[in-house]
CSV table of C-alpha atoms and ligand atoms in Angstrom, one decimal:
chain,number,residue,atom,x,y,z
W,1,MET,CA,0.0,0.0,0.0
W,2,THR,CA,1.3,3.4,-0.9
W,3,THR,CA,0.9,6.2,1.6
W,4,ALA,CA,0.2,9.8,0.5
W,5,PRO,CA,2.0,12.5,2.5
W,6,LEU,CA,-0.1,13.8,5.4
W,7,ARG,CA,-1.8,17.2,4.8
W,8,PRO,CA,-0.6,19.9,7.2
W,9,VAL,CA,-3.2,21.1,9.7
W,10,PRO,CA,-3.3,24.8,8.5
W,11,GLU,CA,-3.8,23.6,4.9
W,12,HIS,CA,-6.8,21.5,5.9
W,13,GLN,CA,-8.1,24.4,8.1
W,14,ARG,CA,-8.0,26.7,5.1
W,15,HIS,CA,-9.7,24.0,3.0
W,16,VAL,CA,-12.6,23.6,5.4
W,17,ALA,CA,-12.9,27.4,5.9
W,18,ALA,CA,-13.1,28.0,2.2
W,19,LEU,CA,-15.7,25.3,1.8
W,20,LEU,CA,-17.9,26.6,4.5
W,21,ALA,CA,-17.5,30.2,3.4
W,22,ALA,CA,-18.4,29.3,-0.2
W,23,GLY,CA,-21.4,31.3,-1.5
W,24,HIS,CA,-21.0,33.9,1.3
W,25,GLY,CA,-18.9,37.1,1.3
W,26,PRO,CA,-19.3,40.8,1.4
W,27,ASP,CA,-21.8,40.8,-1.5
W,28,ARG,CA,-23.7,37.8,-0.1
W,29,PRO,CA,-23.5,38.0,3.7
W,30,TRP,CA,-24.9,35.2,5.8
W,31,PRO,CA,-28.7,35.5,5.9
W,32,THR,CA,-30.4,37.3,8.8
W,33,GLU,CA,-33.7,36.9,10.6
W,34,THR,CA,-35.7,38.9,13.1
W,35,VAL,CA,-36.1,37.6,16.7
W,36,PRO,CA,-37.7,39.0,19.8
W,37,LEU,CA,-35.3,40.8,22.1
W,38,GLU,CA,-35.8,38.0,24.7
W,39,GLN,CA,-34.3,35.5,22.3
W,40,ALA,CA,-31.4,37.6,21.1
W,41,ARG,CA,-28.8,36.8,23.8
W,42,GLY,CA,-25.8,35.1,22.3
W,43,ARG,CA,-26.8,35.9,18.7
W,44,VAL,CA,-24.7,37.9,16.2
W,45,LEU,CA,-26.2,41.2,15.3
W,46,GLY,CA,-27.2,41.4,11.7
W,47,GLU,CA,-27.3,45.1,11.2
W,48,ALA,CA,-26.0,48.1,13.1
W,49,VAL,CA,-28.4,49.7,15.5
W,50,ALA,CA,-28.5,53.5,15.8
W,51,ALA,CA,-30.0,55.2,18.8
W,52,PRO,CA,-33.6,56.2,18.0
W,53,GLU,CA,-33.5,58.7,20.9
W,54,PRO,CA,-31.0,60.1,23.3
W,55,LEU,CA,-29.9,58.1,26.3
W,56,PRO,CA,-30.8,59.2,28.8
W,57,ALA,CA,-33.9,60.7,27.2
W,58,PHE,CA,-34.1,63.7,29.6
W,59,ASP,CA,-31.8,65.4,32.1
W,60,ASN,CA,-32.1,63.5,35.3
W,61,SER,CA,-30.5,63.4,38.8
W,62,GLY,CA,-27.6,61.1,39.5
W,63,MET,CA,-28.1,61.4,43.3
W,64,ASP,CA,-30.8,61.6,45.9
W,65,GLY,CA,-30.7,65.2,47.0
W,66,TYR,CA,-32.0,68.7,46.0
W,67,ALA,CA,-32.3,70.2,42.6
W,68,VAL,CA,-31.0,73.8,42.8
W,69,ARG,CA,-29.6,76.6,40.8
W,70,ALA,CA,-25.8,76.4,41.3
W,71,ALA,CA,-25.7,80.2,41.7
W,72,ASP,CA,-28.1,80.0,44.7
W,73,VAL,CA,-25.7,77.8,46.6
W,74,ALA,CA,-22.4,79.3,45.4
W,75,GLY,CA,-21.3,80.5,48.8
W,76,ALA,CA,-22.4,77.5,50.9
W,77,THR,CA,-19.8,76.1,53.3
W,78,PRO,CA,-20.2,74.0,56.4
W,79,ASP,CA,-19.6,77.1,58.5
W,80,SER,CA,-21.8,79.3,56.4
W,81,PRO,CA,-24.6,77.2,54.9
W,82,VAL,CA,-27.3,78.5,52.6
W,83,ARG,CA,-30.9,77.9,53.5
W,84,LEU,CA,-33.5,77.6,50.8
W,85,SER,CA,-37.2,76.9,50.9
W,86,VAL,CA,-38.2,73.5,49.5
W,87,GLY,CA,-40.8,73.1,46.8
W,88,GLU,CA,-42.7,70.1,45.7
W,89,ASP,CA,-40.8,66.7,45.8
W,90,ILE,CA,-39.7,65.1,42.5
W,91,PRO,CA,-39.7,61.3,42.9
W,92,ALA,CA,-38.4,59.2,40.1
W,93,GLY,CA,-41.0,58.8,37.4
W,94,ALA,CA,-42.9,61.9,38.2
W,95,PRO,CA,-43.6,64.6,35.6
W,96,VAL,CA,-41.7,67.7,36.5
W,97,GLY,CA,-42.2,71.4,36.2
W,98,GLU,CA,-39.9,74.2,37.0
W,99,LEU,CA,-37.7,75.3,39.9
W,100,ALA,CA,-38.7,78.6,41.3
W,101,PRO,CA,-35.6,80.9,41.7
W,102,GLY,CA,-34.1,80.9,45.2
W,103,THR,CA,-35.7,77.5,46.1
W,104,ALA,CA,-34.7,73.9,46.1
W,105,ARG,CA,-36.8,70.7,45.4
W,106,ARG,CA,-36.1,67.3,46.8
W,107,ILE,CA,-35.2,65.1,43.9
W,108,MET,CA,-34.5,61.3,43.7
W,109,THR,CA,-31.9,59.5,41.6
W,110,GLY,CA,-33.2,59.1,38.1
W,111,ALA,CA,-35.9,61.8,38.5
W,112,ALA,CA,-36.2,64.5,35.8
W,113,VAL,CA,-34.3,67.7,36.7
W,114,PRO,CA,-36.8,70.6,36.6
W,115,ALA,CA,-36.4,73.4,34.2
W,116,GLY,CA,-34.3,76.2,35.8
W,117,ALA,CA,-32.3,73.8,38.0
W,118,ASP,CA,-28.7,73.2,36.9
W,119,ALA,CA,-27.2,71.2,39.7
W,120,VAL,CA,-28.1,68.6,42.3
W,121,VAL,CA,-26.8,68.8,45.8
W,122,GLU,CA,-26.6,65.3,47.4
W,123,VAL,CA,-28.6,64.9,50.6
W,124,GLU,CA,-25.5,64.1,52.6
W,125,VAL,CA,-24.3,67.7,52.6
W,126,THR,CA,-27.7,69.1,53.7
W,127,ASP,CA,-29.8,68.8,56.8
W,128,GLY,CA,-32.4,66.8,54.8
W,129,GLY,CA,-35.1,69.4,55.4
W,130,THR,CA,-38.5,69.2,53.8
W,131,ASP,CA,-39.8,72.8,54.3
W,132,THR,CA,-36.5,74.5,54.1
W,133,VAL,CA,-33.1,72.9,53.6
W,134,GLU,CA,-29.7,73.9,54.8
W,135,ILE,CA,-27.1,73.3,52.1
W,136,ARG,CA,-23.6,73.1,53.4
W,137,GLU,CA,-21.5,72.9,50.3
W,138,ALA,CA,-21.5,74.7,46.9
W,139,ARG,CA,-21.9,72.6,43.8
W,140,ALA,CA,-20.8,73.6,40.3
W,141,VAL,CA,-23.2,73.9,37.4
W,142,GLY,CA,-24.0,70.4,36.1
W,143,SER,CA,-23.1,68.5,39.3
W,144,PHE,CA,-25.0,65.2,39.5
W,145,VAL,CA,-27.1,66.1,36.5
W,146,ARG,CA,-27.1,63.3,33.9
W,147,THR,CA,-27.9,65.3,30.8
W,148,ALA,CA,-30.0,63.9,27.9
W,149,GLY,CA,-27.8,62.1,25.4
W,150,SER,CA,-24.8,62.1,27.7
W,151,ASP,CA,-24.6,58.3,27.4
W,152,VAL,CA,-25.7,57.8,23.8
W,153,ALA,CA,-26.6,60.7,21.4
W,154,GLN,CA,-29.7,60.3,19.2
W,155,GLY,CA,-28.6,58.7,15.9
W,156,GLN,CA,-25.3,57.5,17.2
W,157,GLU,CA,-24.4,53.9,16.3
W,158,VAL,CA,-24.8,52.1,19.6
W,159,LEU,CA,-24.2,48.5,18.4
W,160,ALA,CA,-22.1,47.6,15.3
W,161,ALA,CA,-23.2,44.9,12.9
W,162,GLY,CA,-21.5,41.6,13.7
W,163,CYS,CA,-21.2,42.1,17.5
W,164,THR,CA,-22.5,39.4,19.8
W,165,LEU,CA,-25.5,40.3,22.0
W,166,GLY,CA,-24.6,39.8,25.7
W,167,PRO,CA,-26.5,41.2,28.7
W,168,ALA,CA,-25.2,44.8,28.2
W,169,GLN,CA,-26.1,44.8,24.5
W,170,VAL,CA,-29.6,43.4,25.2
W,171,GLY,CA,-30.0,45.9,28.0
W,172,VAL,CA,-29.2,48.9,25.9
W,173,LEU,CA,-31.6,47.7,23.2
W,174,ALA,CA,-34.3,47.4,25.9
W,175,ALA,CA,-33.5,50.9,27.1
W,176,PHE,CA,-34.3,52.2,23.6
W,177,GLY,CA,-37.5,50.3,23.5
W,178,VAL,CA,-36.2,47.9,20.8
W,179,ARG,CA,-38.5,44.8,20.8
W,180,GLU,CA,-37.1,42.9,17.8
W,181,VAL,CA,-33.5,42.4,16.6
W,182,VAL,CA,-32.1,41.5,13.2
W,183,VAL,CA,-29.5,38.8,13.8
W,184,ARG,CA,-27.5,36.4,11.7
W,185,ARG,CA,-29.4,33.2,11.2
W,186,ARG,CA,-27.9,30.4,13.2
W,187,PRO,CA,-26.1,27.9,10.9
W,188,ARG,CA,-28.3,24.8,10.5
W,189,VAL,CA,-26.3,21.7,10.9
W,190,LEU,CA,-27.4,18.1,10.2
W,191,VAL,CA,-25.4,15.7,12.4
W,192,VAL,CA,-25.1,12.1,11.2
W,193,SER,CA,-23.5,9.3,13.2
W,194,THR,CA,-22.5,6.3,11.3
W,195,GLY,CA,-21.7,2.7,12.4
W,196,SER,CA,-23.6,-0.6,12.7
W,197,GLU,CA,-22.1,-0.9,16.2
W,198,LEU,CA,-24.3,2.0,17.4
W,199,ALA,CA,-27.3,0.8,19.2
W,200,GLU,CA,-30.6,2.6,19.4
W,201,ASP,CA,-31.8,0.6,22.3
W,202,PRO,CA,-31.0,1.8,25.8
W,203,ALA,CA,-29.2,-1.5,26.5
W,204,PRO,CA,-26.7,-2.2,23.7
W,205,GLY,CA,-26.3,-5.8,22.5
W,206,SER,CA,-23.1,-7.7,22.2
W,207,GLY,CA,-20.5,-5.7,20.4
W,208,GLN,CA,-22.7,-2.6,20.3
W,209,ILE,CA,-22.2,0.8,21.9
W,210,ARG,CA,-24.3,3.9,22.4
W,211,ASP,CA,-24.0,6.9,20.0
W,212,ALA,CA,-21.9,9.4,21.8
W,213,ASN,CA,-20.9,11.5,18.8
W,214,GLY,CA,-24.4,12.5,17.8
W,215,ALA,CA,-25.0,14.2,21.2
W,216,LEU,CA,-21.4,15.4,21.3
W,217,LEU,CA,-21.5,17.1,17.9
W,218,ALA,CA,-25.0,18.5,18.3
W,219,ALA,CA,-23.8,20.1,21.6
W,220,ALA,CA,-20.7,21.4,19.8
W,221,VAL,CA,-22.9,22.9,17.1
W,222,GLU,CA,-25.1,24.6,19.6
W,223,GLU,CA,-22.1,25.8,21.6
W,224,ALA,CA,-20.6,27.4,18.4
W,225,GLY,CA,-23.8,29.3,17.8
W,226,GLY,CA,-25.4,27.0,15.3
W,227,VAL,CA,-28.5,24.8,15.5
W,228,ALA,CA,-28.4,21.1,15.2
W,229,VAL,CA,-31.5,20.7,13.0
W,230,ARG,CA,-31.5,17.0,13.1
W,231,LYS,CA,-29.3,14.3,14.7
W,232,LEU,CA,-29.5,11.0,12.9
W,233,TRP,CA,-27.9,7.6,13.0
W,234,VAL,CA,-27.2,5.3,10.0
W,235,GLU,CA,-25.8,1.8,9.8
W,236,ASP,CA,-22.8,0.9,7.7
W,237,ASP,CA,-24.7,0.5,4.5
W,238,VAL,CA,-23.8,2.9,1.6
W,239,ALA,CA,-27.2,2.8,-0.1
W,240,THR,CA,-29.0,3.6,3.2
W,241,PHE,CA,-26.5,6.3,4.0
W,242,LEU,CA,-26.8,8.0,0.7
W,243,ALA,CA,-30.6,7.7,0.6
W,244,LEU,CA,-30.7,9.3,4.1
W,245,LEU,CA,-28.5,12.2,3.0
W,246,ASP,CA,-30.4,12.8,-0.2
W,247,GLY,CA,-33.7,12.8,1.7
W,248,GLU,CA,-32.5,15.2,4.4
W,249,LEU,CA,-31.0,17.6,1.9
W,250,ALA,CA,-34.2,17.7,-0.1
W,251,ALA,CA,-35.8,19.4,2.9
W,252,GLY,CA,-33.6,22.4,2.0
W,253,ASP,CA,-33.0,23.5,5.6
W,254,VAL,CA,-29.4,22.5,6.1
W,255,ASP,CA,-26.3,24.7,5.8
W,256,LEU,CA,-23.8,22.1,6.7
W,257,VAL,CA,-23.7,18.3,7.2
W,258,ILE,CA,-21.3,16.8,9.8
W,259,THR,CA,-20.8,13.1,9.8
W,260,SER,CA,-18.7,11.0,12.2
W,261,GLY,CA,-17.2,7.6,11.6
W,262,GLY,CA,-16.5,5.6,8.5
W,263,VAL,CA,-13.6,7.6,7.1
W,264,SER,CA,-10.5,5.4,7.8
W,265,ALA,CA,-9.1,2.4,6.1
W,266,GLY,CA,-11.3,-0.5,7.1
W,267,ALA,CA,-13.6,-2.7,5.0
W,268,TYR,CA,-16.9,-0.9,6.0
W,269,GLU,CA,-16.1,2.8,5.7
W,270,VAL,CA,-19.7,3.9,4.8
W,271,VAL,CA,-18.9,7.6,4.6
W,272,LYS,CA,-15.8,7.3,2.5
W,273,ASP,CA,-17.3,4.6,0.3
W,274,GLY,CA,-20.5,6.6,-0.2
W,275,LEU,CA,-19.2,10.1,-0.6
W,276,GLY,CA,-15.8,9.4,-2.2
W,277,PRO,CA,-17.5,8.7,-5.6
W,278,ARG,CA,-19.5,11.8,-5.2
W,279,GLY,CA,-16.4,14.0,-5.1
W,280,VAL,CA,-15.9,14.4,-1.4
W,281,GLU,CA,-12.2,14.4,-0.7
W,282,PHE,CA,-10.8,12.1,2.0
W,283,VAL,CA,-7.3,12.9,3.3
W,284,LYS,CA,-5.0,12.1,6.2
W,285,VAL,CA,-4.0,15.2,8.1
W,286,ALA,CA,-0.8,15.4,10.1
W,287,MET,CA,-2.7,15.6,13.4
W,288,GLN,CA,-3.4,13.4,16.4
W,289,PRO,CA,-6.1,12.8,17.2
W,290,GLY,CA,-8.1,13.4,14.0
W,291,MET,CA,-5.9,12.1,11.2
W,292,PRO,CA,-8.5,10.9,8.7
W,293,GLN,CA,-10.7,13.7,7.4
W,294,GLY,CA,-13.3,14.2,4.7
W,295,SER,CA,-14.7,17.3,3.2
W,296,GLY,CA,-16.6,18.4,0.1
W,297,LEU,CA,-19.9,19.6,-1.3
W,298,LEU,CA,-23.2,17.6,-1.4
W,299,HIS,CA,-25.5,18.2,-4.4
W,300,ARG,CA,-22.8,20.8,-5.4
W,301,THR,CA,-24.1,23.2,-2.8
W,302,THR,CA,-24.1,21.9,0.8
W,303,PRO,CA,-20.8,21.5,2.6
W,304,VAL,CA,-20.2,18.2,4.3
W,305,VAL,CA,-17.4,17.6,6.8
W,306,CYS,CA,-16.7,14.0,7.6
W,307,LEU,CA,-15.0,13.5,11.0
W,308,PRO,CA,-13.4,10.4,12.3
W,309,GLY,CA,-15.5,8.2,14.5
W,310,ASN,CA,-13.4,8.0,17.7
W,311,PRO,CA,-15.2,10.5,19.9
W,312,VAL,CA,-12.1,12.4,21.0
W,313,SER,CA,-11.0,12.6,17.3
W,314,ALA,CA,-14.4,13.8,16.3
W,315,LEU,CA,-14.5,16.6,18.9
W,316,THR,CA,-10.9,17.6,18.4
W,317,SER,CA,-11.4,17.7,14.7
W,318,TRP,CA,-14.5,19.8,15.2
W,319,GLU,CA,-12.5,22.3,17.3
W,320,VAL,CA,-9.6,22.5,14.9
W,321,PHE,CA,-11.4,22.5,11.6
W,322,VAL,CA,-15.1,23.0,11.8
W,323,ARG,CA,-15.9,25.4,14.7
W,324,PRO,CA,-13.6,28.3,13.5
W,325,ALA,CA,-14.7,27.8,9.9
W,326,LEU,CA,-18.4,27.8,10.7
W,327,ARG,CA,-18.2,30.8,13.0
W,328,LEU,CA,-16.2,32.7,10.4
W,329,ALA,CA,-18.8,31.8,7.7
W,330,PHE,CA,-21.7,33.2,9.7
W,331,GLY,CA,-19.8,36.2,10.8
W,332,HIS,CA,-19.2,35.5,14.5
W,333,PRO,CA,-16.7,38.1,15.8
W,334,ARG,CA,-14.6,35.5,17.7
W,335,PRO,CA,-14.2,32.5,15.4
W,336,GLN,CA,-11.2,31.2,17.2
W,337,ARG,CA,-10.7,29.9,20.7
W,338,THR,CA,-8.4,32.0,22.8
W,339,VAL,CA,-4.9,30.6,22.7
W,340,VAL,CA,-2.8,31.3,25.8
W,341,ARG,CA,0.8,30.5,26.7
W,342,ALA,CA,0.9,28.3,29.8
W,343,THR,CA,3.5,26.4,31.7
W,344,LEU,CA,3.5,22.6,31.6
W,345,THR,CA,3.2,20.8,34.9
W,346,GLU,CA,4.8,17.7,33.6
W,347,PRO,CA,7.1,16.6,30.7
W,348,LEU,CA,5.6,16.0,27.3
W,349,GLU,CA,7.1,14.5,24.1
W,350,PRO,CA,5.8,16.0,20.8
W,351,LEU,CA,5.0,13.5,18.1
W,352,ARG,CA,7.1,13.0,15.0
W,353,GLY,CA,5.4,14.1,11.9
W,354,LYS,CA,2.1,15.1,13.5
W,355,ARG,CA,0.8,18.1,15.4
W,356,GLN,CA,-0.8,16.9,18.6
W,357,LEU,CA,-3.7,18.3,20.6
W,358,ARG,CA,-3.6,16.9,24.1
W,359,ARG,CA,-6.5,17.2,26.5
W,360,ALA,CA,-5.6,19.3,29.4
W,361,ARG,CA,-6.6,21.3,32.5
W,362,LEU,CA,-5.7,24.9,32.4
W,363,ASP,CA,-5.2,26.8,35.6
W,364,ARG,CA,-6.0,30.3,34.6
W,365,ALA,CA,-4.9,31.8,37.9
W,366,THR,CA,-1.4,30.4,37.9
W,367,GLY,CA,-1.0,30.1,34.1
W,368,THR,CA,-0.1,26.4,34.4
W,369,VAL,CA,-1.5,23.5,32.3
W,370,ALA,CA,-1.7,19.8,33.1
W,371,PRO,CA,-2.1,17.2,30.5
W,372,TRP,CA,-5.3,15.3,31.2
W,373,GLY,CA,-5.4,11.6,30.3
W,374,PRO,CA,-3.6,9.6,27.7
W,375,PRO,CA,-3.1,10.8,24.1
W,376,GLY,CA,-5.3,8.1,22.5
W,377,SER,CA,-8.5,9.0,20.7
W,378,GLY,CA,-10.8,6.7,22.6
W,379,PHE,CA,-10.6,8.4,26.0
W,380,LEU,CA,-13.8,10.4,26.0
W,381,GLY,CA,-14.1,10.1,29.8
W,382,TRP,CA,-10.8,12.0,30.2
W,383,PHE,CA,-11.9,14.7,27.7
W,384,ALA,CA,-15.0,15.2,29.8
W,385,GLY,CA,-12.7,16.3,32.6
W,386,ALA,CA,-10.6,18.6,30.5
W,387,ASP,CA,-11.2,22.3,29.6
W,388,ALA,CA,-8.3,23.0,27.3
W,389,LEU,CA,-6.1,21.5,24.5
W,390,ILE,CA,-2.3,21.7,24.6
W,391,ASP,CA,-1.2,22.4,21.0
W,392,LEU,CA,2.1,20.6,20.4
W,393,PRO,CA,3.8,21.3,17.0
W,394,ALA,CA,5.1,18.2,15.2
W,395,ASP,CA,8.8,17.2,15.6
W,396,GLY,CA,9.5,19.5,18.6
W,397,ALA,CA,12.1,18.8,21.2
W,398,PRO,CA,11.0,17.0,24.4
W,399,LEU,CA,9.3,19.4,26.8
W,400,ALA,CA,10.1,19.5,30.5
W,401,ALA,CA,7.8,20.6,33.4
W,402,GLY,CA,8.0,24.4,33.4
W,403,ASP,CA,8.3,24.8,29.7
W,404,PRO,CA,5.8,27.1,28.0
W,405,VAL,CA,3.2,25.7,25.5
W,406,ASP,CA,0.3,27.0,23.5
W,407,VAL,CA,-3.1,26.1,25.0
W,408,TRP,CA,-6.5,26.4,23.5
W,409,ASP,CA,-8.9,27.6,26.2
W,410,LEU,CA,-12.1,25.6,25.5
W,411,ALA,CA,-14.0,27.8,28.0
W,412,THR,CA,-13.7,30.9,25.8
W,413,PRO,CA,-17.1,32.0,24.5
M,1,LIG,N1,-5.7,0.5,9.4
M,1,LIG,C1,-6.0,1.7,9.8
M,1,LIG,N2,-6.9,1.8,10.8
M,1,LIG,C2,-7.3,3.0,11.3
M,1,LIG,C3,-6.6,4.1,10.8
M,1,LIG,C4,-5.7,4.0,9.8
M,1,LIG,O1,-5.1,5.0,9.3
M,1,LIG,N3,-5.5,2.8,9.3
M,1,LIG,N4,-6.9,5.3,11.4
M,1,LIG,C5,-7.3,5.3,12.8
M,1,LIG,C6,-7.7,6.6,13.2
M,1,LIG,S1,-6.5,7.6,13.5
M,1,LIG,C7,-9.0,6.8,13.5
M,1,LIG,S2,-9.4,8.3,14.2
M,1,LIG,C8,-10.1,5.9,13.3
M,1,LIG,C9,-11.2,6.6,12.5
M,1,LIG,O2,-12.1,5.7,12.2
M,1,LIG,P1,-13.5,5.9,11.4
M,1,LIG,O3,-13.7,7.3,11.2
M,1,LIG,O4,-13.5,5.1,10.3
M,1,LIG,O5,-14.5,5.5,12.5
M,1,LIG,P2,-15.1,4.1,12.9
M,1,LIG,O6,-14.2,3.1,12.5
M,1,LIG,O7,-16.5,4.1,12.4
M,1,LIG,O8,-15.0,4.3,14.4
M,1,LIG,C10,-13.9,4.5,15.2
M,1,LIG,C11,-14.1,4.3,16.6
M,1,LIG,O9,-15.0,5.2,17.1
M,1,LIG,C12,-16.2,4.6,17.6
M,1,LIG,N5,-17.4,5.4,17.2
M,1,LIG,C13,-17.7,5.7,15.9
M,1,LIG,N6,-18.9,6.4,15.9
M,1,LIG,C14,-19.2,6.6,17.2
M,1,LIG,C15,-20.3,7.2,17.8
M,1,LIG,N7,-21.2,7.9,17.1
M,1,LIG,N8,-20.3,7.2,19.2
M,1,LIG,C16,-19.4,6.6,19.9
M,1,LIG,N9,-18.3,6.0,19.3
M,1,LIG,C17,-18.2,5.9,18.0
M,1,LIG,C18,-16.2,3.3,16.9
M,1,LIG,O10,-17.0,2.3,17.6
M,1,LIG,C19,-14.8,2.9,16.9
M,1,LIG,O11,-14.3,2.5,18.2
M,1,LIG,O12,-9.7,4.8,12.6
M,1,LIG,C20,-8.4,4.3,13.0
M,1,LIG,N10,-8.2,3.1,12.3
M,2,MOO,O1,-6.2,10.2,14.4
M,2,MOO,MO1,-7.2,9.2,15.1
M,2,MOO,O2,-8.2,10.5,15.2
M,2,MOO,O3,-6.1,9.4,16.4
M,2,MOO,O4,-7.5,8.2,16.5
């Protein structure tokens, strides 16, 4: 058997990224949809939002105290306070009139500053009076007055297209009375697990296992900002597999197909045997885990990425090839995981000829990283206890405890 050279990881990353971005670009951006504000958290904003009104909408008090004319209290000191008669209270939410010259009005935080007032004196430097008030310190014009538009001016771009909507962004939209938001449509992903060993029954029979990859990849899709439209299983039968894919794609609601299993060198490689003749490319990438990979277009339009079946290989391949490419395609502002430099807690030996991604635990406080479990691709239990991947370049010198390494922080949003 001849062996083709392994494809370098960056080359396959570019390949998958180009595949997923095909058909989208500045002229044909990812489609958008309108969702209620309550469902917008975590979504990518589809178009910029300009402030429909100033924020705050009216001059209001930043303190509980007294609305005054600064000139009326200009000479106030603790030894020589100024006494003013107190007009009607201004609680927050109350409509407000004017401030008569030479008087003060009690005002609460957030209440509208009356016309004529140009400063608020906080209650702490007064005697708190309700008929008259003794003011013990002068305050400059504008003190504790939050002027209209001082946060966001009317018409100002408050959120840029392509940002993600977290609590602060959702909050500012609510402050403007925005009820619906235009967001990028979540990429719709069909997840297909392959393998006759996968049991549908709760109790697998002899030689059978449960489908871990379906749930794992559906969760990965959702975590990346996509939606796993359907999660299916198919046995190792090429005709059944192809019929299933053709039927699913006919529904027209799938942006990407992810398969797992059936891509290596065995006798029953359903994915490779079924999709190879349809032009999907199967290669070996210089990576461990995740060496065998497939990618191409189904029906000339829908990208398919075929991941290896070992669960650790499937998830690592997802992280390295699919997640960044998918997020880039639909315009997520942070397609990549954060990569940090951290100090190894124990020695590691890089592989010859393959880049290796080792499951690890990252201590973000101390900047240290501990390999977590063996390097083999069957150790899903160990992966479940990890929160990072140590990225070891191929052919590196042996690393000692205390050496710095690149680490992908899987906890990054
Ligand atoms: N002779 C060779 N054998 C293998 C090679 C090779 O180059 N030459 N590559 C190895 C590598 S590396 C990997 S990775 C695997 C990839 O295998 P496949 O993608 O063909 O996957 P399967 O054979 O179907 O399954 C592999 C392994 O994973 C389990 N599996 C599959 N699907 C699921 C699932 N949905 N949930 C849980 N576990 C799953 C499956 O039972 C196998 O144990 O090939 C090596 N072999
Ligand atoms: O390359 Mo495979 O994904 O290690 O086991």
